[in-house]
mmCIF file of C-alpha atoms and ligand atoms in Angstrom:
data_model
loop_
_atom_site.group_PDB
_atom_site.id
_atom_site.type_symbol
_atom_site.label_atom_id
_atom_site.label_comp_id
_atom_site.label_asym_id
_atom_site.label_seq_id
_atom_site.Cartn_x
_atom_site.Cartn_y
_atom_site.Cartn_z
ATOM 1 C CA MET A 1 75.371 -1.060 33.984
ATOM 2 C CA GLN A 2 76.334 1.480 31.317
ATOM 3 C CA LYS A 3 76.566 4.038 34.152
ATOM 4 C CA ILE A 4 79.289 1.943 35.798
ATOM 5 C CA PHE A 5 81.188 1.658 32.493
ATOM 6 C CA ASP A 6 80.857 5.452 32.046
ATOM 7 C CA CYS A 7 82.224 5.925 35.525
ATOM 8 C CA PHE A 8 85.396 3.942 34.705
ATOM 9 C CA LEU A 9 85.701 5.740 31.346
ATOM 10 C CA SER A 10 85.719 9.078 33.160
ATOM 11 C CA LEU A 11 88.038 7.786 35.904
ATOM 12 C CA GLY A 12 90.683 6.637 33.380
ATOM 13 C CA PRO A 13 92.221 10.054 32.594
ATOM 14 C CA LYS A 14 91.858 11.178 36.242
ATOM 15 C CA ILE A 15 93.764 8.172 37.636
ATOM 16 C CA GLN A 16 96.314 8.531 34.852
ATOM 17 C CA ASP A 17 96.917 12.155 35.988
ATOM 18 C CA LEU A 18 97.344 10.926 39.533
ATOM 19 C CA ILE A 19 99.925 8.365 38.381
ATOM 20 C CA ILE A 20 101.824 10.897 36.258
ATOM 21 C CA CYS A 21 101.832 13.708 38.835
ATOM 22 C CA GLY A 22 101.694 11.792 42.125
ATOM 23 C CA GLU A 23 104.485 10.652 44.417
ATOM 24 C CA THR A 24 105.527 6.993 44.450
ATOM 25 C CA ASN A 25 106.092 6.981 48.217
ATOM 26 C CA TYR A 26 104.766 4.277 50.549
ATOM 27 C CA THR A 27 102.353 4.946 53.440
ATOM 28 C CA SER A 28 102.703 3.255 56.831
ATOM 29 C CA HIS A 29 99.604 1.123 56.135
ATOM 30 C CA VAL A 30 99.516 -2.527 55.152
ATOM 31 C CA ASN A 31 96.423 -3.685 53.216
ATOM 32 C CA SER A 32 94.505 -6.954 53.732
ATOM 33 C CA SER A 33 96.762 -8.758 51.256
ATOM 34 C CA GLY A 34 99.798 -7.851 53.371
ATOM 35 C CA ASP A 35 101.182 -5.249 50.917
ATOM 36 C CA THR A 36 102.374 -1.868 52.166
ATOM 37 C CA GLN A 37 100.126 0.696 50.493
ATOM 38 C CA LEU A 38 101.461 3.445 48.284
ATOM 39 C CA ALA A 39 99.917 6.906 48.639
ATOM 40 C CA LEU A 40 98.661 6.411 45.063
ATOM 41 C CA ASP A 41 96.896 3.137 45.991
ATOM 42 C CA VAL A 42 94.984 4.984 48.703
ATOM 43 C CA GLN A 43 94.181 8.066 46.597
ATOM 44 C CA SER A 44 92.957 6.090 43.582
ATOM 45 C CA ASP A 45 90.900 3.803 45.832
ATOM 46 C CA LEU A 46 89.122 6.836 47.331
ATOM 47 C CA MET A 47 88.610 8.401 43.923
ATOM 48 C CA ILE A 48 86.903 5.252 42.567
ATOM 49 C CA GLU A 49 84.835 4.799 45.723
ATOM 50 C CA ARG A 50 83.628 8.403 45.583
ATOM 51 C CA GLU A 51 82.490 8.179 41.943
ATOM 52 C CA LEU A 52 80.864 4.738 42.197
ATOM 53 C CA SER A 53 79.052 5.642 45.420
ATOM 54 C CA ASN A 54 77.147 8.335 43.499
ATOM 55 C CA LEU A 55 75.451 5.692 41.358
ATOM 56 C CA ALA A 56 72.105 4.467 42.686
ATOM 57 C CA CYS A 57 72.569 1.126 40.866
ATOM 58 C CA VAL A 58 75.593 0.253 43.057
ATOM 59 C CA TYR A 59 74.686 -2.100 45.895
ATOM 60 C CA ALA A 60 78.142 -2.883 47.314
ATOM 61 C CA LEU A 61 81.790 -2.051 46.772
ATOM 62 C CA PHE A 62 84.929 -3.998 47.549
ATOM 63 C CA SER A 63 88.554 -3.248 46.712
ATOM 64 C CA GLU A 64 92.045 -4.593 47.225
ATOM 65 C CA GLU A 65 92.746 -1.656 49.527
ATOM 66 C CA GLN A 66 89.711 -2.225 51.794
ATOM 67 C CA GLU A 67 89.277 -4.877 54.435
ATOM 68 C CA LYS A 68 85.560 -5.470 54.020
ATOM 69 C CA VAL A 69 82.710 -5.230 51.560
ATOM 70 C CA ARG A 70 80.811 -1.918 51.946
ATOM 71 C CA ILE A 71 77.074 -1.713 51.265
ATOM 72 C CA ILE A 72 76.386 1.548 49.399
ATOM 73 C CA HIS A 73 72.725 1.571 48.299
ATOM 74 C CA LYS A 74 70.426 -1.129 49.686
ATOM 75 C CA GLU A 75 68.248 -0.969 46.571
ATOM 76 C CA GLY A 76 71.208 -1.145 44.169
ATOM 77 C CA GLU A 77 71.441 -3.890 41.560
ATOM 78 C CA TYR A 78 75.189 -4.334 41.109
ATOM 79 C CA SER A 79 78.259 -4.861 43.254
ATOM 80 C CA VAL A 80 81.658 -3.742 42.026
ATOM 81 C CA ALA A 81 85.029 -5.195 43.069
ATOM 82 C CA TYR A 82 88.152 -3.400 41.919
ATOM 83 C CA ASP A 83 91.909 -3.206 42.215
ATOM 84 C CA PRO A 84 92.589 0.552 41.968
ATOM 85 C CA ILE A 85 96.219 0.249 40.817
ATOM 86 C CA ASP A 86 97.212 -3.308 40.066
ATOM 87 C CA GLY A 87 100.976 -3.775 39.829
ATOM 88 C CA SER A 88 101.616 -0.654 41.894
ATOM 89 C CA SER A 89 105.048 -2.014 42.873
ATOM 90 C CA LEU A 90 106.017 -1.315 39.227
ATOM 91 C CA LEU A 91 105.319 2.415 39.537
ATOM 92 C CA ASP A 92 108.836 3.336 40.693
ATOM 93 C CA SER A 93 110.333 1.616 37.644
ATOM 94 C CA ASN A 94 107.798 3.419 35.406
ATOM 95 C CA LEU A 95 106.293 0.266 33.902
ATOM 96 C CA SER A 96 102.642 -0.010 32.865
ATOM 97 C CA VAL A 97 99.995 -0.570 35.541
ATOM 98 C CA GLY A 98 96.214 -0.918 35.460
ATOM 99 C CA THR A 99 92.845 -0.698 37.215
ATOM 100 C CA ILE A 100 90.816 -3.939 37.206
ATOM 101 C CA PHE A 101 87.060 -4.101 37.887
ATOM 102 C CA GLY A 102 84.380 -6.772 38.086
ATOM 103 C CA ILE A 103 80.634 -6.014 38.073
ATOM 104 C CA TYR A 104 78.511 -8.598 39.894
ATOM 105 C CA ALA A 105 74.728 -9.030 39.963
ATOM 106 C CA LYS A 106 74.306 -8.284 43.693
ATOM 107 C CA ASP A 107 76.437 -10.878 45.538
ATOM 108 C CA PHE A 108 80.171 -11.277 44.960
ATOM 109 C CA GLU A 109 80.380 -14.733 43.332
ATOM 110 C CA GLY A 110 81.994 -15.925 40.118
ATOM 111 C CA LYS A 111 78.657 -17.058 38.682
ATOM 112 C CA ASN A 112 77.219 -13.551 39.263
ATOM 113 C CA LEU A 113 79.885 -11.720 37.278
ATOM 114 C CA VAL A 114 78.047 -9.889 34.498
ATOM 115 C CA ALA A 115 80.780 -7.620 33.156
ATOM 116 C CA SER A 116 84.400 -6.743 33.805
ATOM 117 C CA GLY A 117 87.229 -4.700 32.459
ATOM 118 C CA TYR A 118 90.516 -2.977 33.003
ATOM 119 C CA ILE A 119 92.102 0.388 32.357
ATOM 120 C CA LEU A 120 95.701 0.216 31.126
ATOM 121 C CA TYR A 121 98.004 3.116 31.977
ATOM 122 C CA GLY A 122 100.809 2.695 29.457
ATOM 123 C CA PRO A 123 102.322 5.041 26.883
ATOM 124 C CA ARG A 124 98.640 5.219 25.827
ATOM 125 C CA LEU A 125 95.524 5.139 27.962
ATOM 126 C CA GLU A 126 93.285 2.197 27.035
ATOM 127 C CA ILE A 127 90.276 0.380 28.414
ATOM 128 C CA VAL A 128 88.993 -3.136 27.738
ATOM 129 C CA ILE A 129 85.437 -4.182 28.650
ATOM 130 C CA ALA A 130 83.785 -7.614 28.519
ATOM 131 C CA GLN A 131 80.105 -8.383 29.000
ATOM 132 C CA LYS A 132 78.760 -11.834 29.797
ATOM 133 C CA ASP A 133 77.379 -13.619 26.694
ATOM 134 C CA GLU A 134 78.940 -11.086 24.311
ATOM 135 C CA VAL A 135 81.364 -12.308 21.682
ATOM 136 C CA GLY A 136 84.691 -10.472 21.687
ATOM 137 C CA VAL A 137 85.779 -7.747 24.080
ATOM 138 C CA ARG A 138 85.541 -3.996 23.571
ATOM 139 C CA HIS A 139 88.827 -2.107 23.269
ATOM 140 C CA LEU A 140 88.991 1.676 23.491
ATOM 141 C CA ARG A 141 91.861 4.156 23.319
ATOM 142 C CA PHE A 142 91.828 7.642 24.808
ATOM 143 C CA ASP A 143 92.610 10.570 22.519
ATOM 144 C CA PRO A 144 94.259 13.121 24.852
ATOM 145 C CA LYS A 145 93.941 15.970 22.320
ATOM 146 C CA LYS A 146 90.191 15.592 21.929
ATOM 147 C CA GLN A 147 89.726 14.236 25.471
ATOM 148 C CA GLU A 148 87.575 11.399 24.159
ATOM 149 C CA TRP A 149 87.582 7.627 23.985
ATOM 150 C CA ARG A 150 87.840 5.984 20.561
ATOM 151 C CA GLU A 151 86.437 2.513 20.003
ATOM 152 C CA GLN A 152 88.911 0.085 18.395
ATOM 153 C CA GLU A 153 88.213 -3.295 16.844
ATOM 154 C CA ARG A 154 87.040 -5.934 19.299
ATOM 155 C CA LEU A 155 89.716 -8.262 20.655
ATOM 156 C CA PHE A 156 89.632 -12.006 19.954
ATOM 157 C CA LEU A 157 92.053 -14.810 20.758
ATOM 158 C CA ALA A 158 93.286 -17.241 18.131
ATOM 159 C CA GLN A 159 93.335 -20.982 18.898
ATOM 160 C CA LYS A 160 97.003 -20.718 19.820
ATOM 161 C CA GLY A 161 99.576 -18.013 20.514
ATOM 162 C CA LYS A 162 103.328 -17.594 21.007
ATOM 163 C CA ILE A 163 103.636 -15.838 24.370
ATOM 164 C CA ASN A 164 104.305 -17.396 27.749
ATOM 165 C CA ALA A 165 103.844 -15.220 30.868
ATOM 166 C CA SER A 166 104.575 -17.333 33.931
ATOM 167 C CA GLY A 167 104.330 -15.893 37.443
ATOM 168 C CA GLY A 168 105.208 -17.031 40.940
ATOM 169 C CA THR A 169 108.552 -17.734 42.598
ATOM 170 C CA GLN A 170 110.170 -20.208 40.241
ATOM 171 C CA LYS A 171 112.122 -22.127 42.878
ATOM 172 C CA TYR A 172 108.763 -22.936 44.504
ATOM 173 C CA TRP A 173 107.032 -24.179 41.348
ATOM 174 C CA SER A 174 105.936 -27.840 41.388
ATOM 175 C CA ASN A 175 107.826 -30.264 39.133
ATOM 176 C CA GLN A 176 104.672 -30.658 37.067
ATOM 177 C CA HIS A 177 104.383 -26.918 36.515
ATOM 178 C CA GLN A 178 108.078 -26.607 35.631
ATOM 179 C CA LYS A 179 107.668 -29.372 33.040
ATOM 180 C CA MET A 180 104.694 -27.636 31.491
ATOM 181 C CA ILE A 181 106.451 -24.256 31.234
ATOM 182 C CA LEU A 182 109.560 -25.924 29.788
ATOM 183 C CA SER A 183 107.481 -27.709 27.172
ATOM 184 C CA LEU A 184 106.062 -24.342 26.036
ATOM 185 C CA PHE A 185 109.556 -22.909 25.591
ATOM 186 C CA GLN A 186 110.650 -26.078 23.786
ATOM 187 C CA ASN A 187 107.737 -25.500 21.423
ATOM 188 C CA GLY A 188 108.948 -22.015 20.532
ATOM 189 C CA TYR A 189 107.024 -19.809 22.994
ATOM 190 C CA ARG A 190 108.749 -16.552 24.032
ATOM 191 C CA LEU A 191 108.823 -15.250 27.602
ATOM 192 C CA ARG A 192 106.846 -12.008 28.088
ATOM 193 C CA TYR A 193 106.377 -11.093 31.745
ATOM 194 C CA SER A 194 106.483 -7.602 33.252
ATOM 195 C CA GLY A 195 104.989 -8.515 36.633
ATOM 196 C CA GLY A 196 101.857 -6.461 35.961
ATOM 197 C CA MET A 197 98.782 -8.596 35.370
ATOM 198 C CA VAL A 198 97.064 -5.929 33.257
ATOM 199 C CA PRO A 199 99.851 -5.320 30.696
ATOM 200 C CA ASP A 200 100.856 -9.005 30.670
ATOM 201 C CA LEU A 201 97.343 -10.238 29.929
ATOM 202 C CA HIS A 202 96.642 -7.304 27.593
ATOM 203 C CA GLN A 203 99.671 -8.281 25.528
ATOM 204 C CA ILE A 204 98.316 -11.834 25.129
ATOM 205 C CA LEU A 205 94.908 -10.461 24.067
ATOM 206 C CA VAL A 206 96.325 -7.956 21.595
ATOM 207 C CA LYS A 207 98.795 -10.435 20.080
ATOM 208 C CA GLY A 208 95.953 -12.948 19.764
ATOM 209 C CA GLY A 209 97.030 -15.748 22.100
ATOM 210 C CA GLY A 210 99.399 -17.324 24.591
ATOM 211 C CA LEU A 211 99.354 -18.358 28.229
ATOM 212 C CA PHE A 212 99.464 -16.426 31.519
ATOM 213 C CA SER A 213 99.879 -18.554 34.620
ATOM 214 C CA TYR A 214 100.048 -17.876 38.322
ATOM 215 C CA PRO A 215 100.163 -21.387 39.822
ATOM 216 C CA ALA A 216 99.980 -22.809 43.304
ATOM 217 C CA THR A 217 103.526 -22.772 44.701
ATOM 218 C CA GLN A 218 105.172 -24.044 47.864
ATOM 219 C CA ASP A 219 105.311 -20.509 49.283
ATOM 220 C CA ALA A 220 101.810 -19.574 48.028
ATOM 221 C CA PRO A 221 99.655 -22.754 47.907
ATOM 222 C CA GLN A 222 96.611 -20.707 46.824
ATOM 223 C CA GLY A 223 98.559 -18.619 44.301
ATOM 224 C CA LYS A 224 98.694 -14.842 44.710
ATOM 225 C CA LEU A 225 95.952 -13.332 42.587
ATOM 226 C CA ARG A 226 92.636 -12.529 44.264
ATOM 227 C CA LYS A 227 89.390 -13.953 42.936
ATOM 228 C CA LEU A 228 87.036 -10.986 43.162
ATOM 229 C CA PHE A 229 89.059 -8.158 41.658
ATOM 230 C CA GLU A 230 91.780 -9.920 39.624
ATOM 231 C CA VAL A 231 90.992 -13.535 38.712
ATOM 232 C CA PHE A 232 87.238 -13.473 37.965
ATOM 233 C CA PRO A 233 87.310 -10.216 35.939
ATOM 234 C CA PHE A 234 90.097 -11.537 33.690
ATOM 235 C CA ALA A 235 88.389 -14.945 33.425
ATOM 236 C CA LEU A 236 85.317 -13.304 31.879
ATOM 237 C CA ILE A 237 87.469 -11.186 29.551
ATOM 238 C CA PHE A 238 89.394 -14.243 28.290
ATOM 239 C CA GLU A 239 86.237 -16.305 27.828
ATOM 240 C CA CYS A 240 84.479 -13.536 25.884
ATOM 241 C CA ALA A 241 87.600 -13.208 23.706
ATOM 242 C CA GLY A 242 87.306 -16.898 22.792
ATOM 243 C CA GLY A 243 89.874 -18.262 25.234
ATOM 244 C CA GLU A 244 89.606 -20.100 28.534
ATOM 245 C CA ALA A 245 90.427 -19.477 32.180
ATOM 246 C CA ILE A 246 90.956 -22.344 34.662
ATOM 247 C CA ASP A 247 92.574 -23.050 38.035
ATOM 248 C CA GLY A 248 94.496 -25.986 36.526
ATOM 249 C CA LYS A 249 91.405 -28.165 36.173
ATOM 250 C CA SER A 250 88.162 -26.281 36.748
ATOM 251 C CA ARG A 251 86.684 -23.209 35.086
ATOM 252 C CA LEU A 252 87.569 -20.216 37.282
ATOM 253 C CA LEU A 253 84.107 -18.647 37.091
ATOM 254 C CA ASP A 254 82.583 -21.841 38.533
ATOM 255 C CA LEU A 255 84.681 -21.619 41.695
ATOM 256 C CA GLY A 256 82.998 -20.651 44.929
ATOM 257 C CA ILE A 257 84.253 -18.017 47.322
ATOM 258 C CA GLN A 258 84.738 -18.305 51.086
ATOM 259 C CA THR A 259 86.388 -14.986 51.976
ATOM 260 C CA SER A 260 86.467 -11.736 50.039
ATOM 261 C CA HIS A 261 90.276 -11.513 49.745
ATOM 262 C CA GLU A 262 90.643 -15.184 48.719
ATOM 263 C CA SER A 263 93.174 -16.041 45.993
ATOM 264 C CA CYS A 264 93.501 -19.093 43.736
ATOM 265 C CA PRO A 265 95.902 -20.540 41.161
ATOM 266 C CA CYS A 266 94.954 -19.287 37.692
ATOM 267 C CA PHE A 267 95.686 -19.901 34.024
ATOM 268 C CA PHE A 268 94.367 -17.645 31.259
ATOM 269 C CA GLY A 269 94.986 -18.340 27.594
ATOM 270 C CA SER A 270 93.881 -19.406 24.199
ATOM 271 C CA LYS A 271 92.254 -22.822 23.775
ATOM 272 C CA GLU A 272 95.350 -24.766 22.818
ATOM 273 C CA GLU A 273 97.521 -23.584 25.715
ATOM 274 C CA ILE A 274 94.726 -24.194 28.240
ATOM 275 C CA GLY A 275 94.376 -27.671 26.727
ATOM 276 C CA LEU A 276 98.039 -28.251 27.550
ATOM 277 C CA VAL A 277 97.562 -27.027 31.142
ATOM 278 C CA ARG A 278 94.692 -29.518 31.555
ATOM 279 C CA GLU A 279 96.657 -32.342 29.965
ATOM 280 C CA MET A 280 99.698 -31.739 32.151
ATOM 281 C CA ASP A 281 97.665 -30.860 35.231
ATOM 282 C CA GLY A 282 99.748 -27.687 35.273
ATOM 283 C CA GLY A 283 98.151 -26.327 38.410
ATOM 284 C CA LYS A 284 99.459 -29.117 40.597
HETATM 285 P P1 AHM B 301 99.305 -6.206 43.416
HETATM 286 O O1 AHM B 301 97.820 -6.226 43.294
HETATM 287 O O2 AHM B 301 99.775 -6.160 44.844
HETATM 288 O O3 AHM B 301 99.947 -5.164 42.566
HETATM 289 O O4 AHM B 301 99.847 -7.648 42.916
HETATM 290 C C1 AHM B 301 99.347 -8.211 41.750
HETATM 291 C C2 AHM B 301 100.452 -8.355 40.742
HETATM 292 C C3 AHM B 301 99.909 -8.722 39.373
HETATM 293 O O5 AHM B 301 99.725 -7.587 38.596
HETATM 294 C C4 AHM B 301 100.996 -9.598 38.804
HETATM 295 O O6 AHM B 301 100.521 -10.522 37.853
HETATM 296 C C5 AHM B 301 101.549 -10.268 40.010
HETATM 297 O O7 AHM B 301 101.277 -9.431 41.118
HETATM 298 C C6 AHM B 301 103.016 -10.467 39.906
HETATM 299 O O8 AHM B 301 103.467 -11.188 40.990
HETATM 300 P P2 AHM B 301 104.959 -11.785 41.031
HETATM 301 O O9 AHM B 301 105.856 -10.597 41.218
HETATM 302 O O10 AHM B 301 104.940 -12.708 42.207
HETATM 303 O O11 AHM B 301 105.221 -12.510 39.729
HETATM 304 MG MG1 MG B 302 96.382 -6.398 42.160
#
């Protein structure tokens, strides 16, 4: 598995170069999630596919930009799902974006997720990696002068935070969800939402707590975020950091999967905020 981590560590500066130097134009293609692809989405997808395909331990690959799962090496041990540039609609406004990845023991299922992580392309280049059954998540920063990654202190969540990042079209939120979000603000939480899952969840991790929600809404009854390359990877990261990740009621990593691009409502946070979501049935 270390070989897969090394692959993402070496891809970080390469994808960052692509983002800095590349064009932010759209292609004429629409991906399986219905989003028009940017040239950068396609280029970064190919770059990741090329590097991961060289690893004999990789059984299958799946990405936001591909329709189907691809079998790479029949004898491989791990399958990798990834979102090459999550939040790519933020590229024109020059906000932070990220690459998300989940490493599964063979089949793509929540219970098989053994490690996950994300690369954050912000003013600094950073990577966060979680491994099942490990306490805390690894946090590394790239030193561009020395061209090397530097390990930082592990990230942990406190019992409770101060940040509220709430996604989805607000006019389509359920009354129950609106009440829950309002109660957070009434209890002093501050709104922090860029519209990029990676920087929004990274901020909660680095500041030690808070809540990120992307609920079921009238216009998106299954939420927006996809299980294999967005929801499950962040669920493992939040659990390893001492927080929780649920769909409103159930643990996200216990959910099954019917189709590879399936989405679900999701709530990631520290223990106290997730307790509130459960109490108020915030996913309904
Ligand atoms: P993308 O994979 O097409 O970029 O979409 C995922 C992004 C997440 O990063 C973010 O949390 C969410 O979409 C924001 O959606 P919204 O604009 O509906 O709040
Ligand atoms: Mg995405």
